[in-house]
PDB file of C-alpha atoms in Angstrom:
ATOM      1  CA  MET A 528      -0.482  27.389  -1.726  1.00 39.00           C
ATOM      2  CA  SER A 529       2.395  25.160  -1.695  1.00 40.00           C
ATOM      3  CA  SER A 530       2.561  22.116   0.674  1.00 41.00           C
ATOM      4  CA  SER A 531       4.739  21.923   3.646  1.00 41.00           C
ATOM      5  CA  PRO A 532       7.939  19.872   3.491  1.00 43.00           C
ATOM      6  CA  SER A 533       6.485  17.464   6.155  1.00 42.00           C
ATOM      7  CA  SER A 534       3.362  16.678   4.119  1.00 41.00           C
ATOM      8  CA  THR A 535       5.519  16.079   0.998  1.00 42.00           C
ATOM      9  CA  THR A 536       7.986  13.752   2.434  1.00 42.00           C
ATOM     10  CA  ALA A 537       5.254  11.810   4.164  1.00 42.00           C
ATOM     11  CA  THR A 538       3.826  10.583   0.791  1.00 46.00           C
ATOM     12  CA  LYS A 539       7.206   9.071  -0.233  1.00 48.00           C
ATOM     13  CA  ASN A 540       7.550   5.406   0.111  1.00 46.00           C
ATOM     14  CA  THR A 541      11.191   4.942  -0.651  1.00 50.00           C
ATOM     15  CA  LYS A 542      13.990   6.768  -2.478  1.00 58.00           C
ATOM     16  CA  TRP A 543      14.092   3.841  -4.969  1.00 66.00           C
ATOM     17  CA  VAL A 544      11.176   3.907  -7.328  1.00 81.00           C
ATOM     18  CA  THR A 545      10.248   0.634  -8.962  1.00 90.00           C
ATOM     19  CA  HIS A 546      10.108   0.489 -12.716  1.00 92.00           C
ATOM     20  CA  LEU A 547      10.602  -1.592 -15.736  1.00 94.00           C
ATOM     21  CA  ALA A 548      11.868  -0.697 -19.208  1.00 93.00           C
ATOM     22  CA  LEU A 549      12.053  -2.604 -22.509  1.00 92.00           C
ATOM     23  CA  SER A 550      14.571  -2.309 -25.272  1.00 92.00           C
ATOM     24  CA  THR A 551      14.025  -4.184 -28.555  1.00 88.00           C
ATOM     25  CA  ASP A 552      12.788  -3.889 -32.097  1.00 87.00           C
ATOM     26  CA  ILE A 553       9.149  -3.561 -32.520  1.00 87.00           C
ATOM     27  CA  ILE A 554       6.523  -3.646 -35.389  1.00 86.00           C
ATOM     28  CA  LEU A 555       4.210  -0.833 -35.259  1.00 86.00           C
ATOM     29  CA  GLY A 556       0.587  -1.371 -36.695  1.00 85.00           C
ATOM     30  CA  GLY A 557      -2.613   0.477 -36.909  1.00 83.00           C
ATOM     31  CA  ALA A 558      -3.547   3.186 -34.306  1.00 80.00           C
ATOM     32  CA  LYS A 559      -6.614   4.636 -32.540  1.00 83.00           C
ATOM     33  CA  THR A 560      -6.311   8.212 -32.162  1.00 78.00           C
ATOM     34  CA  GLU A 561      -8.021  10.678 -29.823  1.00 80.00           C
ATOM     35  CA  ASN A 562      -6.927  14.198 -29.071  1.00 80.00           C
ATOM     36  CA  CYS A 563      -3.449  13.468 -30.468  1.00 78.00           C
ATOM     37  CA  VAL A 564      -3.143  10.535 -28.112  1.00 80.00           C
ATOM     38  CA  HIS A 565      -2.365   7.290 -30.074  1.00 82.00           C
ATOM     39  CA  GLU A 566      -2.994   3.790 -29.008  1.00 84.00           C
ATOM     40  CA  ILE A 567      -0.950   1.761 -31.318  1.00 86.00           C
ATOM     41  CA  ASP A 568      -1.042  -2.105 -31.836  1.00 86.00           C
ATOM     42  CA  CYS A 569       2.452  -3.430 -31.840  1.00 88.00           C
ATOM     43  CA  SER A 570       4.247  -6.778 -31.604  1.00 86.00           C
ATOM     44  CA  PHE A 571       7.634  -8.132 -30.961  1.00 86.00           C
ATOM     45  CA  ASP A 572       9.291 -11.568 -30.902  1.00 82.00           C
ATOM     46  CA  ASP A 573      11.525 -13.190 -28.364  1.00 80.00           C
ATOM     47  CA  ALA A 574      14.430 -15.606 -28.630  1.00 74.00           C
ATOM     48  CA  HIS A 575      12.142 -18.557 -29.271  1.00 78.00           C
ATOM     49  CA  GLY A 576      10.347 -16.772 -32.100  1.00 77.00           C
ATOM     50  CA  GLN A 577       7.203 -16.289 -30.001  1.00 81.00           C
ATOM     51  CA  ILE A 578       5.263 -13.047 -31.065  1.00 85.00           C
ATOM     52  CA  HIS A 579       3.889 -10.821 -28.306  1.00 86.00           C
ATOM     53  CA  LYS A 580       1.171  -8.439 -28.891  1.00 88.00           C
ATOM     54  CA  VAL A 581       1.536  -5.046 -26.962  1.00 87.00           C
ATOM     55  CA  ALA A 582      -0.282  -1.768 -26.934  1.00 86.00           C
ATOM     56  CA  LEU A 583       1.895   1.365 -27.152  1.00 86.00           C
ATOM     57  CA  ASN A 584       0.472   4.648 -25.952  1.00 85.00           C
ATOM     58  CA  CYS A 585       2.029   7.931 -27.006  1.00 82.00           C
ATOM     59  CA  TRP A 586       1.312  11.580 -27.715  1.00 82.00           C
ATOM     60  CA  ALA A 587       2.193  12.991 -31.090  1.00 79.00           C
ATOM     61  CA  ARG A 588       0.641  15.488 -33.618  1.00 81.00           C
ATOM     62  CA  ASP A 589       0.850  12.864 -36.334  1.00 81.00           C
ATOM     63  CA  VAL A 590       0.281   9.128 -36.174  1.00 81.00           C
ATOM     64  CA  PRO A 591       3.588   7.319 -36.474  1.00 81.00           C
ATOM     65  CA  GLU A 592       4.062   5.357 -39.802  1.00 83.00           C
ATOM     66  CA  GLN A 593       3.670   1.617 -39.804  1.00 85.00           C
ATOM     67  CA  GLY A 594       7.011  -0.310 -39.815  1.00 84.00           C
ATOM     68  CA  VAL A 595       9.783  -1.574 -37.729  1.00 86.00           C
ATOM     69  CA  TYR A 596      11.309   0.675 -34.942  1.00 87.00           C
ATOM     70  CA  ILE A 597      13.873   0.368 -32.309  1.00 87.00           C
ATOM     71  CA  LEU A 598      12.825   1.226 -28.707  1.00 87.00           C
ATOM     72  CA  VAL A 599      15.335   1.834 -25.918  1.00 89.00           C
ATOM     73  CA  ASN A 600      14.319   1.859 -22.239  1.00 90.00           C
ATOM     74  CA  VAL A 601      10.659   2.452 -22.836  1.00 90.00           C
ATOM     75  CA  PRO A 602       8.428   2.145 -19.640  1.00 90.00           C
ATOM     76  CA  PHE A 603       6.801  -1.413 -19.837  1.00 90.00           C
ATOM     77  CA  ALA A 604       3.957  -3.184 -17.839  1.00 88.00           C
ATOM     78  CA  THR A 605       3.060  -6.801 -18.186  1.00 88.00           C
ATOM     79  CA  HIS A 606      -0.575  -6.789 -16.556  1.00 82.00           C
ATOM     80  CA  PRO A 607      -1.639  -6.039 -19.329  1.00 82.00           C
ATOM     81  CA  LEU A 608       1.194  -5.851 -21.841  1.00 86.00           C
ATOM     82  CA  ARG A 609       1.537  -2.057 -22.366  1.00 87.00           C
ATOM     83  CA  LEU A 610       4.240   0.438 -23.396  1.00 88.00           C
ATOM     84  CA  GLY A 611       4.254   4.099 -22.429  1.00 85.00           C
ATOM     85  CA  LEU A 612       6.341   6.285 -24.765  1.00 84.00           C
ATOM     86  CA  PRO A 613       6.890   9.666 -23.165  1.00 80.00           C
ATOM     87  CA  ASP A 614       8.191  11.264 -26.399  1.00 76.00           C
ATOM     88  CA  ILE A 615       7.722  10.069 -30.061  1.00 78.00           C
ATOM     89  CA  SER A 616      11.386  11.131 -30.781  1.00 77.00           C
ATOM     90  CA  GLY A 617      12.308   8.073 -28.818  1.00 76.00           C
ATOM     91  CA  LEU A 618      11.324   5.868 -31.718  1.00 82.00           C
ATOM     92  CA  ARG A 619      13.960   5.036 -34.323  1.00 84.00           C
ATOM     93  CA  GLN A 620      12.575   3.641 -37.512  1.00 82.00           C
ATOM     94  CA  ILE A 621      14.550   0.956 -39.488  1.00 78.00           C
ATOM     95  CA  PRO A 622      14.798   1.817 -43.225  1.00 76.00           C
ATOM     96  CA  ASP A 623      12.312  -0.009 -45.483  1.00 71.00           C
ATOM     97  CA  GLU A 624      15.090  -1.747 -47.419  1.00 68.00           C
ATOM     98  CA  LEU A 625      16.240  -3.417 -44.109  1.00 66.00           C
ATOM     99  CA  ASP A 626      12.838  -4.259 -42.416  1.00 62.00           C
ATOM    100  CA  GLY A 627      12.265  -7.394 -44.391  1.00 64.00           C
ATOM    101  CA  SER A 628       9.163  -6.204 -46.138  1.00 65.00           C
ATOM    102  CA  GLU A 629      10.496  -6.218 -49.638  1.00 65.00           C
ATOM    103  CA  GLY A 630      12.220  -9.633 -49.314  1.00 66.00           C
ATOM    104  CA  GLY A 631      15.755  -8.076 -49.324  1.00 66.00           C
ATOM    105  CA  ALA A 632      18.456  -7.977 -46.636  1.00 68.00           C
ATOM    106  CA  THR A 633      17.055  -7.593 -43.131  1.00 72.00           C
ATOM    107  CA  LEU A 634      18.684  -6.692 -39.809  1.00 71.00           C
ATOM    108  CA  PRO A 635      18.788  -9.756 -37.306  1.00 73.00           C
ATOM    109  CA  PRO A 636      16.284  -9.318 -34.630  1.00 72.00           C
ATOM    110  CA  GLY A 637      17.859  -8.156 -31.458  1.00 77.00           C
ATOM    111  CA  PRO A 638      17.244  -9.556 -27.990  1.00 85.00           C
ATOM    112  CA  VAL A 639      14.321  -8.286 -25.894  1.00 89.00           C
ATOM    113  CA  SER A 640      16.183  -6.604 -22.946  1.00 91.00           C
ATOM    114  CA  LEU A 641      14.508  -5.555 -19.663  1.00 94.00           C
ATOM    115  CA  THR A 642      15.952  -3.392 -16.977  1.00 95.00           C
ATOM    116  CA  GLY A 643      14.463  -2.140 -13.771  1.00 94.00           C
ATOM    117  CA  ILE A 644      14.067  -1.969 -10.049  1.00 94.00           C
ATOM    118  CA  GLY A 645      11.606  -4.386  -8.232  1.00 94.00           C
ATOM    119  CA  VAL A 646      10.882  -6.419  -5.158  1.00 94.00           C
ATOM    120  CA  ILE A 647      11.610 -10.036  -4.921  1.00 94.00           C
ATOM    121  CA  HIS A 648       8.402 -11.812  -4.260  1.00 93.00           C
ATOM    122  CA  THR A 649       9.538 -15.388  -4.007  1.00 91.00           C
ATOM    123  CA  THR A 650      12.857 -17.278  -4.407  1.00 90.00           C
ATOM    124  CA  SER A 651      13.694 -20.932  -5.282  1.00 91.00           C
ATOM    125  CA  ALA A 652      15.364 -23.192  -2.730  1.00 88.00           C
ATOM    126  CA  ASP A 653      18.778 -22.744  -4.377  1.00 89.00           C
ATOM    127  CA  ARG A 654      18.445 -18.975  -4.847  1.00 90.00           C
ATOM    128  CA  LYS A 655      18.928 -19.360  -8.577  1.00 92.00           C
ATOM    129  CA  SER A 656      15.460 -18.097  -9.723  1.00 92.00           C
ATOM    130  CA  VAL A 657      13.199 -15.422  -8.395  1.00 93.00           C
ATOM    131  CA  VAL A 658       9.780 -13.781  -9.017  1.00 93.00           C
ATOM    132  CA  ILE A 659      10.133 -10.115  -9.282  1.00 94.00           C
ATOM    133  CA  LYS A 660       7.213  -7.626  -8.956  1.00 93.00           C
ATOM    134  CA  GLY A 661       6.978  -3.909  -9.235  1.00 92.00           C
ATOM    135  CA  GLN A 662       5.081  -0.906 -10.747  1.00 89.00           C
ATOM    136  CA  THR A 663       6.013   1.424 -13.510  1.00 88.00           C
ATOM    137  CA  TYR A 664       4.646   4.784 -14.434  1.00 85.00           C
ATOM    138  CA  LEU A 665       3.553   4.745 -18.176  1.00 83.00           C
ATOM    139  CA  ASN A 666       2.156   8.034 -18.698  1.00 77.00           C
ATOM    140  CA  LYS A 667      -0.709  10.469 -17.670  1.00 76.00           C
ATOM    141  CA  THR A 668      -3.444   8.300 -19.128  1.00 75.00           C
ATOM    142  CA  HIS A 669      -2.601   4.916 -17.698  1.00 77.00           C
ATOM    143  CA  GLN A 670      -0.560   6.154 -14.537  1.00 83.00           C
ATOM    144  CA  TRP A 671       1.044   3.213 -12.610  1.00 87.00           C
ATOM    145  CA  GLN A 672       0.750  -0.168 -13.978  1.00 86.00           C
ATOM    146  CA  THR A 673       1.842  -3.602 -12.309  1.00 88.00           C
ATOM    147  CA  TRP A 674       4.403  -5.941 -13.783  1.00 92.00           C
ATOM    148  CA  THR A 675       5.665  -9.426 -12.767  1.00 92.00           C
ATOM    149  CA  ILE A 676       8.552 -11.351 -14.188  1.00 93.00           C
ATOM    150  CA  ASN A 677      10.186 -14.717 -13.582  1.00 93.00           C
ATOM    151  CA  ALA A 678      14.060 -14.424 -13.650  1.00 94.00           C
ATOM    152  CA  ALA A 679      16.651 -17.117 -13.419  1.00 94.00           C
ATOM    153  CA  PHE A 680      20.479 -17.268 -13.957  1.00 94.00           C
ATOM    154  CA  PRO A 681      21.498 -18.913 -17.173  1.00 92.00           C
ATOM    155  CA  ASP A 682      22.907 -22.342 -16.906  1.00 90.00           C
ATOM    156  CA  THR A 683      26.471 -21.329 -17.831  1.00 91.00           C
ATOM    157  CA  PRO A 684      29.808 -21.432 -15.798  1.00 92.00           C
ATOM    158  CA  LYS A 685      29.728 -17.712 -15.452  1.00 92.00           C
ATOM    159  CA  TYR A 686      26.697 -17.743 -13.238  1.00 91.00           C
ATOM    160  CA  ALA A 687      27.480 -21.047 -11.294  1.00 90.00           C
ATOM    161  CA  VAL A 688      28.116 -19.394  -8.020  1.00 90.00           C
ATOM    162  CA  TRP A 689      25.628 -16.479  -8.349  1.00 92.00           C
ATOM    163  CA  THR A 690      22.731 -16.358  -6.065  1.00 91.00           C
ATOM    164  CA  THR A 691      19.870 -13.938  -5.495  1.00 92.00           C
ATOM    165  CA  PRO A 692      18.844 -11.975  -2.395  1.00 91.00           C
ATOM    166  CA  GLY A 693      16.016 -13.221  -0.246  1.00 89.00           C
ATOM    167  CA  PRO A 694      12.298 -12.296  -0.530  1.00 90.00           C
ATOM    168  CA  ARG A 695      11.082  -8.778   0.363  1.00 91.00           C
ATOM    169  CA  ASN A 696      14.276  -7.086  -0.788  1.00 92.00           C
ATOM    170  CA  LEU A 697      14.600  -4.237  -3.432  1.00 93.00           C
ATOM    171  CA  ILE A 698      16.931  -5.012  -6.273  1.00 94.00           C
ATOM    172  CA  SER A 699      18.098  -3.550  -9.537  1.00 95.00           C
ATOM    173  CA  PHE A 700      18.422  -5.929 -12.403  1.00 95.00           C
ATOM    174  CA  ASP A 701      18.938  -6.683 -16.098  1.00 95.00           C
ATOM    175  CA  CYS A 702      17.524  -9.599 -18.023  1.00 94.00           C
ATOM    176  CA  THR A 703      16.605 -10.759 -21.351  1.00 93.00           C
ATOM    177  CA  VAL A 704      13.105 -12.241 -22.328  1.00 91.00           C
ATOM    178  CA  ILE A 705      13.342 -15.985 -23.161  1.00 88.00           C
ATOM    179  CA  LYS A 706       9.556 -16.679 -23.541  1.00 85.00           C
ATOM    180  CA  GLU A 707       6.145 -16.006 -22.187  1.00 82.00           C
ATOM    181  CA  THR A 708       4.328 -18.387 -19.860  1.00 80.00           C
ATOM    182  CA  GLY A 709       0.804 -18.469 -18.792  1.00 73.00           C
ATOM    183  CA  GLY A 710      -0.742 -15.273 -17.103  1.00 71.00           C
ATOM    184  CA  ARG A 711       1.254 -12.834 -19.428  1.00 72.00           C
ATOM    185  CA  THR A 712       4.432 -13.637 -17.272  1.00 83.00           C
ATOM    186  CA  PHE A 713       7.807 -13.598 -18.984  1.00 87.00           C
ATOM    187  CA  GLU A 714      10.554 -16.212 -18.395  1.00 90.00           C
ATOM    188  CA  THR A 715      13.823 -14.140 -18.344  1.00 92.00           C
ATOM    189  CA  ALA A 716      17.416 -14.866 -17.997  1.00 93.00           C
ATOM    190  CA  LEU A 717      19.241 -12.606 -15.429  1.00 94.00           C
ATOM    191  CA  THR A 718      22.461 -10.918 -16.441  1.00 93.00           C
ATOM    192  CA  ARG A 719      22.774  -8.645 -13.582  1.00 95.00           C
ATOM    193  CA  ILE A 720      21.467  -8.193 -10.189  1.00 94.00           C
ATOM    194  CA  SER A 721      22.178  -5.809  -7.294  1.00 94.00           C
ATOM    195  CA  LEU A 722      20.740  -5.542  -3.778  1.00 93.00           C
ATOM    196  CA  LEU A 723      19.509  -2.063  -2.798  1.00 92.00           C
ATOM    197  CA  GLY A 724      18.268  -2.990   0.620  1.00 90.00           C
ATOM    198  CA  PRO A 725      14.940  -4.096   2.401  1.00 90.00           C
ATOM    199  CA  ALA A 726      11.839  -3.021   0.654  1.00 89.00           C
ATOM    200  CA  PRO A 727       9.599  -0.716   2.722  1.00 87.00           C
ATOM    201  CA  GLY A 728       6.408  -1.923   4.181  1.00 85.00           C
ATOM    202  CA  PRO A 729       4.002   0.304   2.181  1.00 85.00           C
ATOM    203  CA  LEU A 730       5.619  -0.783  -1.028  1.00 86.00           C
ATOM    204  CA  LEU A 731       5.192  -4.527   0.044  1.00 86.00           C
ATOM    205  CA  GLN A 732       1.534  -4.024   0.854  1.00 85.00           C
ATOM    206  CA  ALA A 733       0.941  -2.253  -2.520  1.00 84.00           C
ATOM    207  CA  LEU A 734       2.534  -5.133  -4.366  1.00 85.00           C
ATOM    208  CA  GLY A 735       0.758  -7.854  -2.391  1.00 83.00           C
ATOM    209  CA  VAL A 736       4.237  -9.250  -1.422  1.00 83.00           C
ATOM    210  CA  VAL A 737       3.221  -9.550   2.247  1.00 68.00           C
ATOM    211  CA  SER A 738      -0.235 -10.715   3.499  1.00 51.00           C
ATOM    212  CA  PRO A 739      -2.203  -8.459   5.953  1.00 46.00           C
ATOM    213  CA  THR A 740      -2.025 -10.904   8.644  1.00 48.00           C
ATOM    214  CA  THR A 741       1.641 -11.145   8.564  1.00 50.00           C
ATOM    215  CA  ASP A 742       2.040  -7.435   8.626  1.00 52.00           C
ATOM    216  CA  ASP A 743      -0.539  -6.844  11.472  1.00 59.00           C
ATOM    217  CA  ARG A 744       1.516  -4.834  14.070  1.00 65.00           C
ATOM    218  CA  ALA A 745      -1.309  -5.191  16.651  1.00 73.00           C
ATOM    219  CA  GLU A 746      -1.250  -8.969  16.401  1.00 66.00           C
ATOM    220  CA  ARG A 747       2.591  -9.069  16.736  1.00 63.00           C
ATOM    221  CA  ILE A 748       2.377  -7.094  19.891  1.00 78.00           C
ATOM    222  CA  ARG A 749      -0.184  -9.365  21.373  1.00 78.00           C
ATOM    223  CA  GLN A 750       1.826 -12.397  20.407  1.00 71.00           C
ATOM    224  CA  ALA A 751       4.941 -10.932  22.043  1.00 74.00           C
ATOM    225  CA  ARG A 752       3.095 -10.089  25.281  1.00 83.00           C
ATOM    226  CA  ALA A 753       1.558 -13.668  25.510  1.00 79.00           C
ATOM    227  CA  ALA A 754       5.106 -15.067  24.922  1.00 73.00           C
ATOM    228  CA  ARG A 755       6.411 -12.889  27.839  1.00 78.00           C
ATOM    229  CA  GLN A 756       3.631 -13.935  30.275  1.00 80.00           C
ATOM    230  CA  ALA A 757       3.949 -17.623  29.529  1.00 64.00           C
ATOM    231  CA  PRO A 758       6.983 -18.255  31.753  1.00 59.00           C
ATOM    232  CA  ALA A 759       5.344 -16.270  34.658  1.00 55.00           C
ATOM    233  CA  THR A 760       2.186 -18.235  34.802  1.00 53.00           C
ATOM    234  CA  THR A 761       3.886 -21.675  35.063  1.00 51.00           C
ATOM    235  CA  THR A 762       4.997 -22.684  38.517  1.00 51.00           C
ATOM    236  CA  PRO A 763       8.069 -24.813  38.643  1.00 53.00           C
ATOM    237  CA  SER A 764       7.754 -28.137  40.279  1.00 54.00           C
ATOM    238  CA  THR A 765       9.757 -28.439  43.564  1.00 54.00           C
ATOM    239  CA  PRO A 766      10.344 -31.679  45.636  1.00 54.00           C
ATOM    240  CA  GLU A 767       8.410 -31.984  48.834  1.00 55.00           C
ATOM    241  CA  PRO A 768      10.608 -31.300  51.905  1.00 54.00           C
ATOM    242  CA  ALA A 769      11.219 -34.128  54.447  1.00 51.00           C
ATOM    243  CA  ALA A 770       8.614 -34.707  57.253  1.00 50.00           C
ATOM    244  CA  SER A 771      11.163 -33.574  59.969  1.00 48.00           C
ATOM    245  CA  LYS A 772      11.892 -30.372  58.121  1.00 47.00           C
ATOM    246  CA  VAL A 773       8.192 -29.569  57.830  1.00 45.00           C
ATOM    247  CA  GLN A 774       7.536 -30.090  61.541  1.00 48.00           C
ATOM    248  CA  ASP A 775      10.547 -27.748  62.430  1.00 49.00           C
ATOM    249  CA  MET A 776       9.460 -25.167  59.956  1.00 50.00           C
ATOM    250  CA  ASN A 777       5.758 -25.319  60.884  1.00 52.00           C
ATOM    251  CA  PRO A 778       5.391 -26.319  64.620  1.00 51.00           C
ATOM    252  CA  SER A 779       2.104 -27.824  65.711  1.00 50.00           C
ATOM    253  CA  ASP A 780      -0.303 -26.091  67.842  1.00 51.00           C
ATOM    254  CA  ASP A 781       0.573 -28.131  71.095  1.00 52.00           C
ATOM    255  CA  ASP A 782       4.216 -27.179  70.796  1.00 51.00           C
ATOM    256  CA  SER A 783       3.320 -23.526  70.371  1.00 50.00           C
ATOM    257  CA  LYS A 784       1.514 -23.559  73.798  1.00 54.00           C
ATOM    258  CA  VAL A 785       4.498 -24.816  75.920  1.00 51.00           C
ATOM    259  CA  PRO A 786       6.501 -21.837  77.279  1.00 55.00           C
ATOM    260  CA  ALA A 787      10.083 -21.602  76.370  1.00 55.00           C
ATOM    261  CA  ALA A 788      12.599 -22.571  79.225  1.00 56.00           C
ATOM    262  CA  VAL A 789      14.145 -19.549  80.776  1.00 54.00           C
ATOM    263  CA  ALA A 790      17.877 -19.881  81.457  1.00 59.00           C
ATOM    264  CA  ARG A 791      18.834 -19.499  85.183  1.00 59.00           C
ATOM    265  CA  PRO A 792      21.487 -17.046  86.070  1.00 57.00           C
ATOM    266  CA  VAL A 793      24.832 -18.441  87.100  1.00 57.00           C
ATOM    267  CA  THR A 794      26.303 -17.286  90.556  1.00 58.00           C
ATOM    268  CA  PRO A 795      29.859 -16.130  90.170  1.00 60.00           C
ATOM    269  CA  THR A 796      32.486 -18.189  92.050  1.00 60.00           C
ATOM    270  CA  PRO A 797      33.942 -16.232  95.068  1.00 58.00           C
ATOM    271  CA  SER A 798      37.649 -15.373  94.995  1.00 56.00           C
ATOM    272  CA  GLN A 799      39.799 -17.603  97.223  1.00 57.00           C
ATOM    273  CA  ARG A 800      41.075 -14.589  99.163  1.00 54.00           C
ATOM    274  CA  ALA A 801      37.690 -13.396 100.090  1.00 50.00           C
ATOM    275  CA  GLY A 802      37.490 -15.252 103.515  1.00 51.00           C
ATOM    276  CA  LYS A 803      41.134 -14.740 104.640  1.00 52.00           C
ATOM    277  CA  ARG A 804      42.009 -11.769 106.868  1.00 55.00           C
ATOM    278  CA  VAL A 805      45.156  -9.990 106.450  1.00 53.00           C
ATOM    279  CA  ARG A 806      46.795  -8.161 109.415  1.00 55.00           C
ATOM    280  CA  HIS A 807      47.908  -4.734 108.846  1.00 53.00           C
ATOM    281  CA  ASP A 808      50.490  -3.202 111.161  1.00 54.00           C
ATOM    282  CA  GLY A 809      49.720   0.344 111.634  1.00 47.00           C
TER     283      GLY A 809
END
């Protein structure tokens, strides 16, 4: 029985799914195989020559041969370092005469490139460096895995005026790996960054970008109500009225017992012609 459209859309956090993909040349080593699922020990080196060991998980009828391969936009997670290859045809093996194993000519190592969509966790004061977090779907075996990278603009005139968006924003970015710091976190150089919009609340909570206390809606409502009630409870201080005004506004008990004076009616002044008789000849 198919689910209703309302139940399907309710599970979606955002139209932008966070992900991280890696492109580089990688050395494939030994593999552990179970039901045609291969867990291969791999390694790649960065711009500083530092070697990083990573596990690659893929499904294939045959175990891939050991050697140097080129990967392009393969799902990548940093905690732990893991690659999820959806199809073995995505591997491109470098010929033996160019992989450096025989001491002959070798291809120069390419840069380790990362591309993806993530959430800005923190930023520096000058908005030149950020910490980006997200989750990427590797495969059916490992499902969603978390990744975290440190990214900063290169110190070149091209990026002199570039700045990053603020925290809790969803961005699309490209960067190159410089080196690995403690905690399996890569230092990278940003080459492109685009703002997609504010990250949704469920995604922020899933990544731990916002603390539960900050995102407590009930607590925010209580704080807002307390702020509105504060001006009503405080009575403004007014100067005391003068004594004479107080007596006029609040008469004493003795004054209230004295009856008010009644105005006497005024007798109208008689007309001057009222006492003079006038003779009428008839």
